[in-house]
Amino acid sequence: MDLKAIIARSADFPKEADRTFQYGTAGFRMKAVLLDSVVYRVSLLAALRSRRMNGQTVGVMITASHNPPVDNGVKLVDPMGEMLESSWEAHATELANAPSDEVLAEIYERLAKDLYINPEAKSNVVFARDTRESGPRLVKALKAALDATGTEYKDYGLLTTPQLHYVTRCLNTKGSPYEYGESTEQGYYEKISTAFKRALGSKKIQGAVTVDCANGVGGPKLRKLMEYLPKGGEGGIEIKVVNDNVVQPEKLNHQCGADFVKTGQRAPPSSQAVPLQRCASLDGDADRIVYYFIDKDDNFRLLDGDRIATLAALFIGDLAKSAGMMEKLKVGVVQTAYANGASTEYIEKHLRLPIICTNTGVKYLHHAAQKFDVGVYFEANGHGTVIFSDIALKRIGKFQPSTPAQATALETLRAMTQLINQTVGDALSDLLLVEVILAHKTWGPQEWDSTYTDLPNRLVKVEVRDRFLFKAVDAERKLESPPGLQTQIDALVGKYKQGRGFARASGTEDAMRVYAEAATRGEADDLASKIAGLVRQFGI
């Protein structure tokens, strides 16, 4: 363990003395000018994590997803392509806040000792970044930490976040019974394009889908994926790409992208959507997707993560039933407090599937989804995937159909296990998933939208002095502090027909997210505004 090298290289990336950093649900995320020391220090942790995992490869992704171009972020990916184990988040926070280079080295040494890490063990890291202008500069800090710790590493350059998760899992499962795929960008495209063709079978996709790529890394990567997919005229898919300008970094997420659409409840100005045409928006690092369309009366209709979750659960449940496997697979859905109440009712009463409500953040949803044989999870913002347990994969692989209809359904189900990126929410994979399902059901966006009627809702951001003053319980649906705030929120909600509302702290900034839904648009807006007023009052 060369502590002198760690201290020497750390001096090139000094920490601002008056700043405190917190590893949250999305890792570290902030103004890019503040991030150099944080990237260096969290990369030290990546080396420790790999050594603790007996040399398995750990991923580091530099991205700030849907945030403005001036921001950036960094997060670690565990060996199976999952988020960093939550108990290690505190170690990341402690390293990031070390007051000096010398104290940083002391913390590093102590962590290695406390976690029983052999300092001579091999460590392996892979990393990638999105298209932000600050990315190449931050990669220098990352490499400096890996060099200082004697870590072997590979730079994958520009990737979507889900692609790095995929690569990490592929590297760690190579040669095992759980081999996930070829650990290259090309391997990613080949795997999901082959699965797409199998899953689509003889079904036909009706018309084109317009995809807004948020002027982020999803643009060039979607265009690359399209090279592997059959075109619409060949029985495949026609994709119209918009907002894929990565030459001008300042365009990233500007009046486009999944967060713009979900939050603003409107199409991006540049989407050129025509009535009843399917449209989708990715976010800046392509791990979220939402659909939308303009109806025949020229109204905007959002098909968000709740809609994708119900669509996927409906289809997978139908496939399991048609294949004769319904008794062998427990299918369930995981939601957060942001899920529209109408979607929850549809899953429980129409699909008759179990639901788990959990805290916001992929790590919570992913963990909860593992309790099912087939766990479907999507946050309302469009971030989600479907997880098949090892037992489910074995049963699906070995099951012997007794009729041609069962064989057809089983083949589609097997293809779905390959099409879906099970490591993390993946906008490109989820795009193809939705298109396959709509083709099988011969639905357009209107038929999809008509499965249930969303309760009108509103999401509001409220800036506060210190978000840590607000403590949530009950899967973030209630606040236990500040004292008295929840009582006032409950009193407000009770005044509205079908009213529901809550406030939870952002995981990335000093702000509160206020969500409200009610029987009418006006009531939802009014309820959100009044809860936001209470939060401001308590957060001063």
Coordinates of C-alpha atoms in Angstrom, one line a residue:
M1 CA 0.0 0.0 0.0
D2 CA 1.7 3.1 -1.3
L3 CA 0.3 5.9 0.9
K4 CA 2.9 8.3 -0.2
A5 CA 1.6 8.0 -3.8
I6 CA -2.0 8.5 -2.7
I7 CA -1.0 11.7 -0.8
A8 CA 1.1 13.0 -3.7
R9 CA -1.5 12.5 -6.4
S10 CA -4.3 13.8 -4.1
A11 CA -2.5 17.1 -3.9
D12 CA -3.3 17.6 -7.6
F13 CA -7.0 17.5 -6.8
P14 CA -7.5 19.6 -3.7
K15 CA -10.8 19.6 -1.8
E16 CA -12.5 22.9 -1.2
A17 CA -12.3 23.4 2.6
D18 CA -15.9 24.7 3.1
R19 CA -17.7 21.9 1.2
T20 CA -19.3 18.7 2.5
F21 CA -20.2 15.9 0.1
Q22 CA -22.7 13.1 0.4
Y23 CA -22.8 9.9 -1.6
G24 CA -26.6 9.6 -2.4
T25 CA -28.9 7.5 -4.5
A26 CA -27.1 8.7 -7.6
G27 CA -23.6 8.7 -6.2
F28 CA -22.0 12.1 -6.0
R29 CA -23.6 14.8 -8.2
M30 CA -22.8 18.5 -8.2
K31 CA -21.3 21.4 -10.2
A32 CA -18.5 19.9 -12.2
V33 CA -15.9 22.4 -11.0
L34 CA -16.2 21.0 -7.5
L35 CA -15.9 17.4 -8.5
D36 CA -12.2 16.7 -9.1
S37 CA -11.3 15.8 -5.6
V38 CA -14.4 13.7 -5.2
V39 CA -13.7 11.7 -8.3
Y40 CA -10.1 11.1 -7.1
R41 CA -11.3 9.9 -3.7
V42 CA -14.2 7.8 -4.8
S43 CA -11.9 6.1 -7.3
L44 CA -9.7 5.1 -4.3
L45 CA -12.7 3.4 -2.9
A46 CA -13.3 1.6 -6.2
A47 CA -9.8 0.1 -5.8
L48 CA -10.6 -0.9 -2.3
R49 CA -13.9 -2.4 -3.3
S50 CA -12.3 -4.5 -6.0
R51 CA -9.7 -5.8 -3.6
R52 CA -12.4 -6.6 -1.1
M53 CA -14.2 -8.6 -3.8
N54 CA -11.1 -10.7 -4.5
G55 CA -10.1 -8.7 -7.6
Q56 CA -13.5 -8.7 -9.3
T57 CA -14.0 -5.8 -11.6
V58 CA -15.7 -2.7 -10.2
G59 CA -17.2 0.0 -12.5
V60 CA -16.9 3.8 -12.2
M61 CA -19.4 6.0 -14.2
I62 CA -18.9 9.7 -14.7
T63 CA -22.3 11.2 -15.4
A64 CA -24.9 13.6 -14.0
S65 CA -27.8 12.0 -15.9
H66 CA -30.7 14.6 -16.3
N67 CA -28.8 17.4 -14.6
P68 CA -27.8 20.6 -16.4
P69 CA -24.6 20.6 -18.5
V70 CA -22.5 22.4 -15.9
D71 CA -23.1 19.5 -13.4
N72 CA -21.4 16.2 -13.4
G73 CA -21.3 13.2 -11.1
V74 CA -19.6 9.9 -10.3
K75 CA -20.9 6.6 -9.0
L76 CA -19.6 3.1 -8.5
V77 CA -20.9 -0.1 -10.0
D78 CA -20.6 -3.4 -8.1
P79 CA -19.4 -6.6 -9.8
M80 CA -22.8 -7.9 -10.9
G81 CA -23.7 -4.6 -12.5
E82 CA -25.7 -3.4 -9.5
M83 CA -25.4 -0.2 -7.5
L84 CA -22.6 0.0 -4.9
E85 CA -23.5 -1.9 -1.8
S86 CA -25.3 0.6 0.5
S87 CA -23.0 0.0 3.5
W88 CA -20.1 1.3 1.4
E89 CA -21.8 4.6 0.7
A90 CA -20.6 5.9 4.1
H91 CA -17.0 5.0 3.2
A92 CA -17.3 7.0 0.0
T93 CA -18.7 10.0 1.9
E94 CA -15.9 9.8 4.6
L95 CA -13.1 9.7 1.9
A96 CA -14.7 12.6 0.0
N97 CA -14.8 14.8 3.1
A98 CA -11.3 14.1 4.4
P99 CA -9.9 17.6 5.3
S100 CA -6.4 17.0 4.0
D101 CA -4.4 14.6 1.8
E102 CA -2.7 13.1 4.8
V103 CA -6.0 12.4 6.6
L104 CA -7.3 10.9 3.3
A105 CA -4.5 8.4 3.3
E106 CA -5.1 7.6 7.0
I107 CA -8.8 6.9 6.3
Y108 CA -7.8 4.8 3.2
E109 CA -5.4 2.7 5.4
R110 CA -8.0 2.4 8.2
L111 CA -10.7 1.2 5.8
A112 CA -8.4 -1.4 4.3
K113 CA -7.7 -2.7 7.8
D114 CA -11.3 -2.5 9.1
L115 CA -12.7 -4.2 6.0
Y116 CA -10.0 -7.0 6.1
I117 CA -8.7 -6.0 2.7
N118 CA -5.4 -7.5 1.5
P119 CA -3.4 -4.4 0.2
E120 CA -1.4 -6.7 -2.1
A121 CA -4.5 -8.2 -3.7
K122 CA -5.3 -7.3 -7.3
S123 CA -7.8 -4.6 -8.1
N124 CA -9.6 -4.1 -11.4
V125 CA -11.7 -1.2 -12.5
V126 CA -13.5 -0.2 -15.7
F127 CA -14.9 3.2 -16.3
A128 CA -16.8 5.4 -18.8
R129 CA -18.4 8.8 -19.1
D130 CA -21.2 10.6 -20.8
T131 CA -20.8 13.5 -23.2
R132 CA -20.4 16.4 -20.7
E133 CA -17.6 18.8 -21.4
S134 CA -16.1 18.2 -17.9
G135 CA -15.8 14.4 -18.5
P136 CA -12.3 14.2 -19.9
R137 CA -10.9 16.4 -17.1
L138 CA -12.5 14.3 -14.4
V139 CA -11.2 11.1 -16.0
K140 CA -7.7 12.4 -15.2
A141 CA -8.5 12.4 -11.5
L142 CA -10.0 8.9 -11.8
K143 CA -6.9 7.6 -13.5
A144 CA -4.6 9.3 -11.0
A145 CA -6.3 7.4 -8.1
L146 CA -6.1 4.1 -9.9
D147 CA -2.4 4.6 -10.7
A148 CA -1.7 5.6 -7.1
T149 CA -3.3 2.3 -5.9
G150 CA -1.7 0.0 -8.4
T151 CA -5.1 -0.8 -10.0
E152 CA -5.5 -2.3 -13.4
Y153 CA -8.1 -0.5 -15.4
K154 CA -9.7 -0.1 -18.8
D155 CA -11.2 3.1 -20.2
Y156 CA -14.4 2.4 -22.2
G157 CA -14.7 6.1 -23.3
L158 CA -18.2 7.3 -24.0
L159 CA -20.9 4.9 -22.9
T160 CA -24.5 5.1 -21.6
T161 CA -24.6 4.3 -17.9
P162 CA -26.5 1.0 -18.5
Q163 CA -23.8 -0.1 -21.0
L164 CA -21.1 0.3 -18.3
H165 CA -23.3 -1.7 -15.9
Y166 CA -23.6 -4.4 -18.6
V167 CA -19.9 -4.5 -19.3
T168 CA -19.1 -4.8 -15.6
R169 CA -21.4 -7.8 -15.1
C170 CA -20.1 -9.4 -18.3
L171 CA -16.5 -9.2 -17.1
N172 CA -17.3 -10.8 -13.8
T173 CA -19.5 -13.6 -15.1
K174 CA -17.2 -14.6 -18.0
G175 CA -16.6 -18.4 -18.0
S176 CA -19.2 -19.0 -15.3
P177 CA -22.7 -20.6 -15.5
Y178 CA -24.1 -17.1 -15.2
E179 CA -22.2 -15.6 -18.2
Y180 CA -24.1 -12.5 -19.2
G181 CA -22.6 -11.6 -22.6
E182 CA -19.6 -10.3 -24.4
S183 CA -17.9 -7.5 -22.4
T184 CA -17.7 -5.0 -25.2
E185 CA -20.0 -2.2 -26.6
Q186 CA -20.4 -4.3 -29.7
G187 CA -21.4 -7.3 -27.5
Y188 CA -24.1 -5.2 -25.9
Y189 CA -25.6 -4.3 -29.3
E190 CA -25.4 -7.9 -30.6
K191 CA -27.1 -9.3 -27.5
I192 CA -30.1 -7.1 -27.4
S193 CA -30.6 -6.9 -31.2
T194 CA -30.6 -10.7 -31.5
A195 CA -33.0 -10.9 -28.6
F196 CA -35.2 -8.2 -30.1
K197 CA -35.5 -10.2 -33.4
R198 CA -36.4 -13.4 -31.4
A199 CA -38.9 -11.6 -29.2
L200 CA -40.6 -9.8 -32.1
G201 CA -40.9 -13.0 -34.1
S202 CA -43.4 -12.6 -36.9
K203 CA -45.2 -9.7 -35.3
K204 CA -45.1 -6.3 -37.1
I205 CA -44.4 -2.9 -35.5
Q206 CA -46.8 -0.3 -36.8
G207 CA -45.3 2.9 -37.9
A208 CA -42.2 4.7 -36.6
V209 CA -41.2 5.7 -33.1
T210 CA -39.6 9.1 -32.6
V211 CA -36.9 9.1 -29.9
D212 CA -35.6 12.3 -28.2
C213 CA -32.1 11.6 -27.0
A214 CA -31.8 14.6 -24.7
N215 CA -28.7 15.7 -26.7
G216 CA -26.8 13.2 -24.6
V217 CA -24.8 10.0 -25.0
G218 CA -27.9 8.0 -25.9
G219 CA -28.0 9.7 -29.3
P220 CA -24.9 8.2 -30.8
K221 CA -25.4 4.9 -29.0
L222 CA -29.0 4.6 -30.3
R223 CA -27.8 5.3 -33.8
K224 CA -25.1 2.6 -33.3
L225 CA -27.7 0.1 -32.0
M226 CA -29.9 0.8 -35.1
E227 CA -27.1 -0.6 -37.3
Y228 CA -27.8 -4.0 -35.7
L229 CA -31.6 -3.9 -35.9
P230 CA -33.7 -4.8 -39.0
K231 CA -35.4 -1.8 -40.5
G232 CA -39.1 -1.2 -40.6
G233 CA -39.4 -2.3 -44.2
E234 CA -37.6 -5.6 -43.3
G235 CA -40.0 -6.5 -40.6
G236 CA -38.1 -4.6 -37.9
I237 CA -38.3 -1.2 -36.4
E238 CA -38.2 2.4 -37.8
I239 CA -36.7 4.8 -35.3
K240 CA -36.6 8.6 -35.9
V241 CA -33.8 10.1 -33.8
V242 CA -34.2 13.7 -32.6
N243 CA -32.2 15.8 -30.1
D244 CA -28.9 13.9 -30.6
N245 CA -26.6 17.0 -30.8
V246 CA -23.5 16.0 -28.7
V247 CA -21.2 18.5 -30.5
Q248 CA -22.6 21.4 -28.4
P249 CA -22.4 20.2 -24.8
E250 CA -24.6 23.1 -23.6
K251 CA -27.6 21.6 -25.4
L252 CA -27.6 18.5 -23.1
N253 CA -31.1 18.2 -21.4
H254 CA -32.0 21.7 -22.6
Q255 CA -35.8 21.7 -23.3
C256 CA -35.6 18.0 -24.0
G257 CA -35.1 14.6 -22.4
A258 CA -37.2 12.4 -20.1
D259 CA -37.0 14.7 -17.0
F260 CA -38.2 17.7 -19.1
V261 CA -41.1 15.7 -20.4
K262 CA -42.1 14.1 -17.1
T263 CA -41.8 17.3 -15.0
G264 CA -43.3 19.7 -17.6
Q265 CA -46.0 17.3 -18.8
R266 CA -45.3 18.4 -22.4
A267 CA -43.4 17.3 -25.5
P268 CA -40.0 18.8 -26.2
P269 CA -40.4 21.7 -28.7
S270 CA -38.2 19.9 -31.2
S271 CA -40.0 16.6 -31.1
Q272 CA -42.2 17.4 -34.1
A273 CA -44.8 14.9 -32.7
V274 CA -47.9 14.4 -34.8
P275 CA -51.2 13.0 -33.5
L276 CA -51.2 9.3 -32.4
Q277 CA -47.5 8.9 -33.3
R278 CA -45.4 7.1 -30.6
C279 CA -42.7 9.3 -29.1
A280 CA -40.1 8.5 -26.4
S281 CA -37.6 10.6 -24.5
L282 CA -34.3 9.4 -22.9
D283 CA -32.4 11.2 -20.3
G284 CA -28.8 12.4 -20.5
D285 CA -27.1 9.1 -19.8
A286 CA -29.9 6.9 -21.3
D287 CA -30.9 5.0 -18.1
R288 CA -34.5 6.5 -18.2
I289 CA -37.2 6.5 -20.8
V290 CA -40.7 7.8 -20.9
Y291 CA -43.2 7.6 -23.8
Y292 CA -45.8 10.1 -24.9
F293 CA -48.1 11.0 -27.7
I294 CA -50.5 13.7 -28.9
D295 CA -54.1 12.4 -29.0
K296 CA -56.7 13.1 -31.7
D297 CA -57.9 16.2 -29.8
D298 CA -54.3 17.6 -29.8
N299 CA -53.8 16.8 -26.1
F300 CA -50.4 15.7 -24.7
R301 CA -50.5 12.2 -23.1
L302 CA -47.7 10.9 -21.0
L303 CA -46.8 7.2 -20.8
D304 CA -44.3 7.2 -17.9
G305 CA -42.5 4.6 -15.9
D306 CA -45.8 3.5 -14.2
R307 CA -47.2 2.8 -17.7
I308 CA -44.1 0.9 -18.8
A309 CA -44.2 -1.2 -15.6
T310 CA -47.8 -2.1 -16.0
L311 CA -47.3 -2.9 -19.7
A312 CA -44.3 -5.2 -18.9
A313 CA -46.1 -6.9 -16.0
L314 CA -49.2 -7.5 -18.1
F315 CA -47.2 -9.0 -21.0
I316 CA -44.8 -11.1 -19.0
G317 CA -47.7 -12.4 -16.9
D318 CA -49.6 -13.3 -20.1
L319 CA -46.5 -15.0 -21.5
A320 CA -46.1 -17.1 -18.4
K321 CA -49.7 -18.1 -18.5
S322 CA -49.7 -18.9 -22.2
A323 CA -46.5 -20.9 -21.8
G324 CA -48.1 -23.0 -19.0
M325 CA -45.7 -21.6 -16.4
M326 CA -47.9 -19.3 -14.3
E327 CA -47.7 -21.6 -11.3
K328 CA -44.0 -21.8 -11.5
L329 CA -43.2 -18.1 -11.6
K330 CA -44.1 -15.5 -9.0
V331 CA -44.4 -12.2 -10.9
G332 CA -44.5 -9.0 -8.8
V333 CA -44.2 -5.2 -9.2
V334 CA -42.1 -2.8 -7.2
Q335 CA -43.2 0.9 -7.0
T336 CA -42.3 4.0 -5.1
A337 CA -44.5 6.7 -3.5
Y338 CA -44.3 8.6 -6.9
A339 CA -46.3 5.8 -8.6
N340 CA -49.7 7.1 -9.7
G341 CA -52.5 5.8 -7.5
A342 CA -54.4 4.6 -10.6
S343 CA -51.5 2.4 -11.7
T344 CA -51.3 0.8 -8.2
E345 CA -55.0 0.0 -8.4
Y346 CA -54.7 -1.4 -11.9
I347 CA -51.9 -3.8 -10.9
E348 CA -53.7 -5.0 -7.8
K349 CA -57.2 -5.3 -9.1
H350 CA -56.8 -6.0 -12.9
L351 CA -53.5 -7.7 -13.2
R352 CA -53.9 -9.3 -9.7
L353 CA -50.2 -9.1 -9.0
P354 CA -48.5 -8.3 -5.7
I355 CA -46.9 -4.9 -5.2
I356 CA -44.0 -3.8 -2.9
C357 CA -43.7 0.0 -2.2
T358 CA -40.2 1.0 -1.3
N359 CA -38.0 4.1 -1.0
T360 CA -37.1 6.1 -4.0
G361 CA -33.8 5.1 -5.6
V362 CA -32.9 2.3 -7.9
K363 CA -30.9 0.4 -5.2
Y364 CA -34.1 0.1 -3.1
L365 CA -36.3 -1.0 -6.0
H366 CA -33.7 -3.5 -7.4
H367 CA -33.3 -5.1 -4.0
A368 CA -37.1 -5.4 -3.5
A369 CA -37.6 -6.8 -7.0
Q370 CA -35.2 -9.7 -6.1
K371 CA -37.9 -11.0 -3.7
F372 CA -39.9 -12.2 -6.8
D373 CA -39.1 -14.8 -9.4
V374 CA -39.8 -12.1 -11.9
G375 CA -39.6 -8.6 -10.4
V376 CA -40.8 -5.6 -12.5
Y377 CA -39.7 -2.2 -11.2
F378 CA -39.9 1.2 -12.7
E379 CA -39.9 4.6 -11.1
A380 CA -42.5 7.0 -12.4
N381 CA -39.5 9.0 -14.0
G382 CA -38.9 6.1 -16.4
H383 CA -36.0 4.4 -14.7
G384 CA -36.5 0.7 -14.3
T385 CA -36.1 -2.8 -15.6
V386 CA -37.2 -6.4 -15.0
I387 CA -35.2 -8.9 -13.0
F388 CA -35.4 -12.7 -13.5
S389 CA -34.1 -14.7 -10.5
D390 CA -31.6 -17.5 -11.1
I391 CA -34.4 -20.0 -10.3
A392 CA -36.8 -18.3 -12.8
L393 CA -34.1 -18.4 -15.5
K394 CA -33.5 -22.1 -14.9
R395 CA -37.2 -22.9 -15.0
I396 CA -37.8 -20.9 -18.1
G397 CA -34.7 -22.6 -19.7
K398 CA -35.7 -26.1 -18.9
F399 CA -39.5 -26.0 -19.2
Q400 CA -41.0 -28.4 -21.8
P401 CA -44.0 -27.0 -23.6
S402 CA -46.9 -29.4 -24.3
T403 CA -48.5 -27.5 -27.2
P404 CA -47.3 -25.3 -30.1
A405 CA -49.0 -22.3 -28.5
Q406 CA -47.0 -22.9 -25.3
A407 CA -43.8 -23.3 -27.3
T408 CA -44.4 -19.9 -29.0
A409 CA -45.0 -18.1 -25.8
L410 CA -42.0 -19.8 -24.1
E411 CA -39.7 -18.8 -27.0
T412 CA -40.9 -15.1 -26.6
L413 CA -40.4 -15.3 -22.8
R414 CA -36.9 -16.7 -23.2
A415 CA -36.0 -13.9 -25.7
M416 CA -37.3 -11.3 -23.2
T417 CA -34.8 -12.5 -20.6
Q418 CA -32.1 -11.6 -23.1
L419 CA -33.6 -8.4 -24.4
I420 CA -34.0 -6.8 -20.9
N421 CA -30.8 -5.4 -19.3
Q422 CA -31.3 -6.9 -15.8
T423 CA -28.4 -5.0 -14.3
V424 CA -30.1 -1.6 -14.2
G425 CA -32.7 0.6 -15.9
D426 CA -31.7 0.9 -19.6
A427 CA -33.5 3.3 -21.9
L428 CA -32.3 1.6 -25.1
S429 CA -33.3 -1.9 -23.9
D430 CA -36.6 -0.7 -22.5
L431 CA -37.4 1.1 -25.8
L432 CA -37.2 -2.2 -27.6
L433 CA -39.1 -4.0 -24.8
V434 CA -42.0 -1.6 -25.2
E435 CA -42.0 -1.8 -29.0
V436 CA -42.0 -5.6 -28.9
I437 CA -45.0 -5.7 -26.4
L438 CA -47.0 -3.2 -28.4
A439 CA -46.4 -5.2 -31.6
H440 CA -47.5 -8.4 -29.9
K441 CA -50.7 -6.8 -28.6
T442 CA -51.3 -4.8 -31.9
W443 CA -51.6 -1.6 -29.7
G444 CA -50.9 1.9 -30.5
P445 CA -50.2 4.5 -27.8
Q446 CA -53.9 5.2 -27.4
E447 CA -54.8 1.6 -26.6
W448 CA -51.8 1.5 -24.2
D449 CA -53.0 4.7 -22.5
S450 CA -56.6 3.4 -22.2
T451 CA -55.6 0.6 -19.8
Y452 CA -56.3 2.9 -16.9
T453 CA -56.8 6.6 -16.3
D454 CA -54.0 8.4 -14.4
L455 CA -55.0 10.6 -11.6
P456 CA -53.9 14.2 -12.3
N457 CA -50.7 14.9 -10.5
R458 CA -48.0 17.5 -10.0
L459 CA -44.4 17.3 -9.0
V460 CA -42.8 20.5 -7.5
K461 CA -39.2 21.2 -6.4
V462 CA -38.7 23.3 -3.3
E463 CA -35.3 24.6 -2.4
V464 CA -34.5 24.4 1.3
R465 CA -31.6 25.4 3.5
D466 CA -30.8 21.8 4.7
R467 CA -32.6 18.8 3.2
F468 CA -31.3 16.6 6.0
L469 CA -33.8 18.3 8.4
F470 CA -36.5 16.3 6.7
K471 CA -36.7 12.6 7.8
A472 CA -39.0 10.3 5.9
V473 CA -40.6 7.0 6.9
D474 CA -43.2 4.5 5.4
A475 CA -41.4 4.2 2.1
E476 CA -41.0 8.0 2.1
R477 CA -44.7 8.6 2.1
K478 CA -44.6 10.3 5.5
L479 CA -42.3 12.7 7.3
E480 CA -41.4 12.1 11.0
S481 CA -39.5 15.4 11.1
P482 CA -39.7 18.4 11.3
P483 CA -42.3 17.7 14.0
G484 CA -45.8 18.8 13.1
L485 CA -45.2 19.0 9.3
Q486 CA -46.8 15.7 8.5
T487 CA -49.9 16.4 10.5
Q488 CA -50.5 19.6 8.5
I489 CA -49.9 17.7 5.2
D490 CA -52.4 15.1 6.2
A491 CA -55.0 17.7 7.0
L492 CA -54.5 19.3 3.6
V493 CA -54.7 16.0 1.7
G494 CA -57.9 15.1 3.4
K495 CA -59.7 18.1 1.9
Y496 CA -59.2 16.8 -1.7
K497 CA -61.2 14.1 -3.5
Q498 CA -58.8 11.1 -4.2
G499 CA -56.1 13.3 -2.7
R500 CA -52.6 12.0 -2.0
G501 CA -49.4 14.0 -1.4
F502 CA -46.0 13.8 0.2
A503 CA -42.7 15.5 0.4
R504 CA -39.3 13.8 0.4
A505 CA -35.7 15.1 0.3
S506 CA -33.8 15.1 -2.9
G507 CA -30.9 12.7 -2.9
T508 CA -28.6 15.0 -4.8
E509 CA -29.3 18.7 -3.7
D510 CA -30.7 20.8 -0.9
A511 CA -34.3 20.6 -2.2
M512 CA -37.5 18.8 -1.4
R513 CA -39.6 17.0 -4.0
V514 CA -43.3 17.5 -3.5
Y515 CA -45.8 15.2 -5.2
A516 CA -49.5 15.5 -5.2
E517 CA -52.4 13.8 -7.0
A518 CA -56.2 14.4 -6.9
A519 CA -59.4 13.9 -8.8
T520 CA -58.9 17.0 -11.1
R521 CA -55.9 18.8 -12.5
G522 CA -56.8 22.0 -10.7
E523 CA -57.0 20.2 -7.3
A524 CA -53.7 18.4 -7.9
D525 CA -51.9 21.6 -8.7
D526 CA -53.5 23.4 -5.7
L527 CA -52.6 20.5 -3.3
A528 CA -49.0 20.5 -4.6
S529 CA -48.7 24.2 -4.2
K530 CA -50.0 24.2 -0.6
I531 CA -47.8 21.3 0.5
A532 CA -44.8 23.1 -1.1
G533 CA -45.8 26.2 0.9
L534 CA -45.7 24.2 4.1
V535 CA -42.3 22.7 3.2
R536 CA -40.9 26.2 2.6
Q537 CA -42.2 27.4 5.9
F538 CA -40.6 24.5 7.8
G539 CA -37.4 24.6 5.7
I540 CA -36.3 28.2 6.2

